[in-house]
C-alpha positions as a printed NumPy array, in Angstrom:
array([[  69.768,  -68.989,  -71.842],
       [  66.74 ,  -70.956,  -69.715],
       [  65.303,  -74.23 ,  -72.047],
       [  61.995,  -72.798,  -73.291],
       [  63.16 ,  -69.485,  -73.809],
       [  63.134,  -68.633,  -77.773],
       [  66.512,  -67.65 ,  -78.832],
       [  67.244,  -63.823,  -79.85 ],
       [  67.858,  -63.521,  -84.07 ],
       [  71.216,  -62.862,  -84.959],
       [  70.655,  -60.318,  -87.48 ],
       [  73.846,  -59.375,  -89.108],
       [  74.825,  -55.621,  -89.847],
       [  72.603,  -54.833,  -87.372],
       [  72.572,  -52.927,  -83.702],
       [  69.897,  -54.485,  -82.048],
       [  67.99 ,  -52.894,  -78.359],
       [  66.411,  -55.664,  -76.856],
       [  65.31 ,  -56.808,  -73.913],
       [  64.218,  -59.925,  -71.457],
       [  60.17 ,  -61.185,  -71.947],
       [  58.315,  -63.477,  -70.371],
       [  55.2  ,  -64.828,  -71.701],
       [  52.886,  -66.459,  -69.295],
       [  49.726,  -68.058,  -71.391],
       [  47.934,  -70.433,  -72.02 ],
       [  46.865,  -70.314,  -74.974],
       [  49.25 ,  -71.804,  -77.711],
       [  48.386,  -70.201,  -80.379],
       [  48.784,  -66.662,  -78.97 ],
       [  51.961,  -67.622,  -76.558],
       [  53.332,  -68.743,  -79.155],
       [  52.749,  -66.089,  -81.826],
       [  53.821,  -63.941,  -79.096],
       [  56.452,  -65.282,  -78.381],
       [  57.811,  -65.462,  -82.163],
       [  56.659,  -61.883,  -82.973],
       [  58.708,  -60.561,  -80.012],
       [  61.965,  -62.567,  -81.187],
       [  61.059,  -61.296,  -84.642],
       [  61.985,  -58.064,  -82.87 ],
       [  64.879,  -58.626,  -81.533],
       [  64.074,  -59.801,  -77.71 ],
       [  65.039,  -62.307,  -75.632],
       [  61.868,  -64.854,  -74.808],
       [  60.636,  -67.242,  -72.651],
       [  57.296,  -68.476,  -73.087],
       [  54.958,  -70.854,  -70.496],
       [  51.301,  -71.761,  -70.304],
       [  51.397,  -70.831,  -66.56 ],
       [  52.582,  -69.205,  -63.987],
       [  54.214,  -72.978,  -61.792],
       [  57.012,  -71.799,  -62.706],
       [  57.164,  -67.957,  -61.955],
       [  58.998,  -67.531,  -58.64 ],
       [  62.177,  -69.944,  -60.772],
       [  61.838,  -68.136,  -64.157],
       [  61.964,  -64.521,  -61.964],
       [  65.114,  -65.436,  -60.472],
       [  66.511,  -67.15 ,  -63.247],
       [  65.514,  -65.318,  -66.357],
       [  65.169,  -61.674,  -65.013],
       [  63.254,  -60.638,  -67.329],
       [  62.444,  -56.969,  -67.866],
       [  58.599,  -57.063,  -68.414],
       [  56.166,  -60.078,  -67.651],
       [  53.47 ,  -60.546,  -70.258],
       [  50.23 ,  -62.632,  -67.887],
       [  47.061,  -63.597,  -69.233],
       [  44.24 ,  -63.323,  -66.25 ],
       [  42.614,  -66.552,  -66.92 ],
       [  45.037,  -69.159,  -66.291],
       [  45.062,  -72.752,  -65.083],
       [  45.796,  -72.767,  -60.862],
       [  46.987,  -69.175,  -60.381],
       [  44.831,  -66.581,  -62.127],
       [  47.152,  -63.78 ,  -63.585],
       [  46.619,  -61.462,  -61.006],
       [  47.676,  -63.704,  -58.24 ],
       [  50.866,  -63.868,  -60.537],
       [  51.025,  -59.657,  -60.721],
       [  51.516,  -60.005,  -56.966],
       [  53.876,  -62.674,  -56.862],
       [  55.96 ,  -59.911,  -59.898],
       [  55.726,  -57.367,  -57.134],
       [  56.348,  -58.889,  -54.661],
       [  60.318,  -60.188,  -55.77 ],
       [  60.958,  -57.95 ,  -59.002],
       [  60.132,  -54.48 ,  -59.863],
       [  59.875,  -56.155,  -64.03 ],
       [  57.21 ,  -54.231,  -65.917],
       [  54.11 ,  -56.274,  -66.394],
       [  51.3  ,  -56.486,  -69.397],
       [  47.999,  -58.045,  -68.441],
       [  46.521,  -60.   ,  -71.37 ],
       [  42.425,  -60.921,  -70.953],
       [  39.756,  -62.011,  -73.378],
       [  37.445,  -60.222,  -70.717],
       [  36.58 ,  -55.85 ,  -72.17 ],
       [  34.739,  -55.424,  -69.207],
       [  36.056,  -51.584,  -67.199],
       [  36.163,  -53.537,  -63.958],
       [  39.034,  -56.172,  -65.381],
       [  40.728,  -52.98 ,  -66.445],
       [  40.606,  -51.22 ,  -63.672],
       [  41.438,  -53.828,  -61.081],
       [  44.753,  -54.905,  -63.52 ],
       [  46.067,  -51.561,  -62.958],
       [  45.016,  -51.279,  -59.442],
       [  47.087,  -53.725,  -58.877],
       [  49.742,  -52.854,  -60.35 ],
       [  50.077,  -53.736,  -63.901],
       [  51.929,  -51.831,  -66.057],
       [  49.07 ,  -51.582,  -68.974],
       [  46.364,  -53.446,  -70.343],
       [  45.272,  -55.253,  -73.234],
       [  42.554,  -56.752,  -74.375],
       [  42.289,  -59.797,  -76.595],
       [  41.734,  -60.546,  -79.734],
       [  45.032,  -57.422,  -80.151],
       [  47.338,  -56.795,  -82.73 ],
       [  50.916,  -58.411,  -82.636],
       [  52.66 ,  -55.204,  -83.647],
       [  50.408,  -52.854,  -81.077],
       [  51.187,  -55.44 ,  -78.523],
       [  55.065,  -55.693,  -79.267],
       [  54.969,  -51.496,  -79.608],
       [  53.597,  -51.274,  -76.451],
       [  56.089,  -53.666,  -74.445],
       [  59.083,  -51.854,  -76.168],
       [  57.178,  -48.382,  -74.967],
       [  57.329,  -49.61 ,  -71.157],
       [  60.62 ,  -51.17 ,  -71.441],
       [  61.745,  -47.314,  -72.661],
       [  60.475,  -46.165,  -69.688],
       [  61.57 ,  -48.546,  -67.845],
       [  64.983,  -48.08 ,  -68.831],
       [  65.033,  -51.812,  -69.207],
       [  66.463,  -51.678,  -72.985],
       [  69.428,  -52.986,  -73.722],
       [  71.691,  -52.521,  -76.716],
       [  73.26 ,  -55.7  ,  -78.939],
       [  75.994,  -54.609,  -81.648],
       [  76.686,  -57.481,  -84.182],
       [  79.117,  -57.783,  -87.247],
       [  78.674,  -60.839,  -89.565],
       [  78.684,  -63.84 ,  -86.335],
       [  79.872,  -61.431,  -83.64 ],
       [  77.717,  -60.252,  -81.281],
       [  78.655,  -57.534,  -78.643],
       [  76.47 ,  -56.843,  -75.577],
       [  77.299,  -53.269,  -74.285],
       [  75.086,  -53.572,  -71.425],
       [  75.893,  -57.098,  -70.129],
       [  79.786,  -56.688,  -70.953],
       [  78.823,  -60.147,  -72.892],
       [  80.879,  -61.192,  -76.198],
       [  80.267,  -64.307,  -78.539],
       [  81.353,  -65.071,  -81.822],
       [  79.492,  -67.862,  -84.068],
       [  78.138,  -69.027,  -80.355],
       [  81.189,  -69.118,  -78.678],
       [  82.095,  -66.619,  -75.815],
       [  84.95 ,  -64.673,  -75.679],
       [  86.504,  -63.687,  -72.745],
       [  88.358,  -59.832,  -72.891],
       [  89.537,  -57.614,  -70.685],
       [  87.596,  -54.659,  -69.445],
       [  89.703,  -52.261,  -72.189],
       [  89.827,  -54.667,  -74.933],
       [  85.509,  -54.888,  -74.634],
       [  85.88 ,  -51.296,  -74.875],
       [  87.991,  -51.317,  -77.582],
       [  86.043,  -54.071,  -79.419],
       [  82.615,  -52.1  ,  -78.705],
       [  84.029,  -48.766,  -80.198],
       [  85.35 ,  -50.653,  -82.911],
       [  81.924,  -52.384,  -83.748],
       [  79.752,  -49.191,  -83.385],
       [  81.814,  -47.838,  -86.136],
       [  82.07 ,  -50.614,  -87.903],
       [  83.298,  -51.324,  -91.4  ],
       [  84.442,  -47.398,  -90.737],
       [  88.806,  -46.84 ,  -90.747],
       [  89.566,  -45.84 ,  -87.303],
       [  93.508,  -44.271,  -86.987],
       [  95.092,  -44.759,  -83.622],
       [  94.779,  -40.893,  -82.564],
       [  90.835,  -42.128,  -82.591],
       [  90.754,  -45.475,  -80.999],
       [  93.419,  -43.466,  -78.374],
       [  90.926,  -40.841,  -77.585],
       [  87.964,  -43.133,  -77.48 ],
       [  88.895,  -45.954,  -75.098],
       [  91.807,  -44.245,  -72.902],
       [  90.329,  -40.432,  -73.293],
       [  93.4  ,  -39.104,  -74.246],
       [  95.713,  -38.704,  -77.589],
       [  99.193,  -37.795,  -76.523],
       [ 100.285,  -41.167,  -75.965],
       [ 102.391,  -44.188,  -76.957],
       [ 100.363,  -45.276,  -80.288],
       [ 102.101,  -48.708,  -79.901],
       [  99.395,  -49.37 ,  -76.68 ],
       [  97.15 ,  -49.802,  -79.49 ],
       [  98.866,  -51.943,  -81.334],
       [  99.457,  -54.264,  -78.524],
       [  95.6  ,  -53.949,  -77.55 ],
       [  94.298,  -54.958,  -81.178],
       [  96.878,  -57.53 ,  -81.887],
       [  95.783,  -59.205,  -78.143],
       [  91.763,  -58.926,  -79.524],
       [  92.388,  -59.788,  -82.84 ],
       [  94.04 ,  -62.901,  -81.366],
       [  90.961,  -64.121,  -79.458],
       [  88.263,  -63.702,  -82.362],
       [  90.254,  -65.272,  -84.474],
       [  90.045,  -68.718,  -82.131],
       [  86.466,  -68.821,  -83.64 ],
       [  86.368,  -68.093,  -87.067],
       [  88.292,  -66.14 ,  -89.395],
       [  89.479,  -62.795,  -89.468],
       [  87.261,  -59.69 ,  -89.41 ],
       [  89.813,  -56.773,  -87.082],
       [  92.056,  -55.661,  -90.001],
       [  94.585,  -53.544,  -89.978],
       [  94.559,  -50.918,  -92.932],
       [  98.505,  -49.95 ,  -93.612],
       [  99.163,  -46.061,  -92.637],
       [  95.949,  -45.391,  -91.841],
       [  94.598,  -47.695,  -88.868],
       [  92.615,  -50.479,  -88.219],
       [  88.471,  -51.887,  -88.795],
       [  86.541,  -54.287,  -88.614],
       [  84.587,  -56.07 ,  -91.042],
       [  82.004,  -59.003,  -91.207],
       [  84.624,  -60.637,  -93.705],
       [  87.6  ,  -60.542,  -94.523],
       [  88.462,  -58.229,  -97.383],
       [  91.43 ,  -58.114,  -99.421],
       [  93.602,  -55.574, -100.567],
       [  93.746,  -52.766,  -98.465],
       [  94.13 ,  -54.496,  -95.018],
       [  96.005,  -57.222,  -93.118]])
């Protein structure tokens, strides 16, 4: 993550739908407020006071949506809009203190996807950005179970801040268990969901569960439990009694 990015809060017990948002605004109060509101909503945010590093940010951060203030030191928001359009397919939301129709028309004709006039309500801005993410098909899903984060779209797994390396099948198994967190899944249910069939050696499930469990426990206490006679369950904390 770039050093200026606002980290996505990891909310336990939640499936986060998030996007990568680049915010460029020279007003410290506005930039900080927008970044905080977006981060609280579960998005990954990179906030800049100007467009001096825009080209690098587009390449390294790969934003899904860019929020651009029109009046910026150096290159204006309209100039930056042209750069964004020439280098990537991110959505663009323009911010401006001007409420003239000409500026709004210019912004939309220049290729922006939305245009918001200051002062604005933070909740409305977040809602507009999220609506744009959905229209662009840029909503990413993260599953969280305690300190475990499973990014379904990128295939990245993190536990306690440390990356967990899984094979493709192990990832599919863990994602399925995370989707059904706290539920006991039978071997047949897991075989059907992960491998696409139920008539197969159930020991296959045991082998993969053991591998995933071992890798998770390298970074924390047990959370993938065997419930004797029933199946397996992924839980945020270790439970006593029914499983091992």
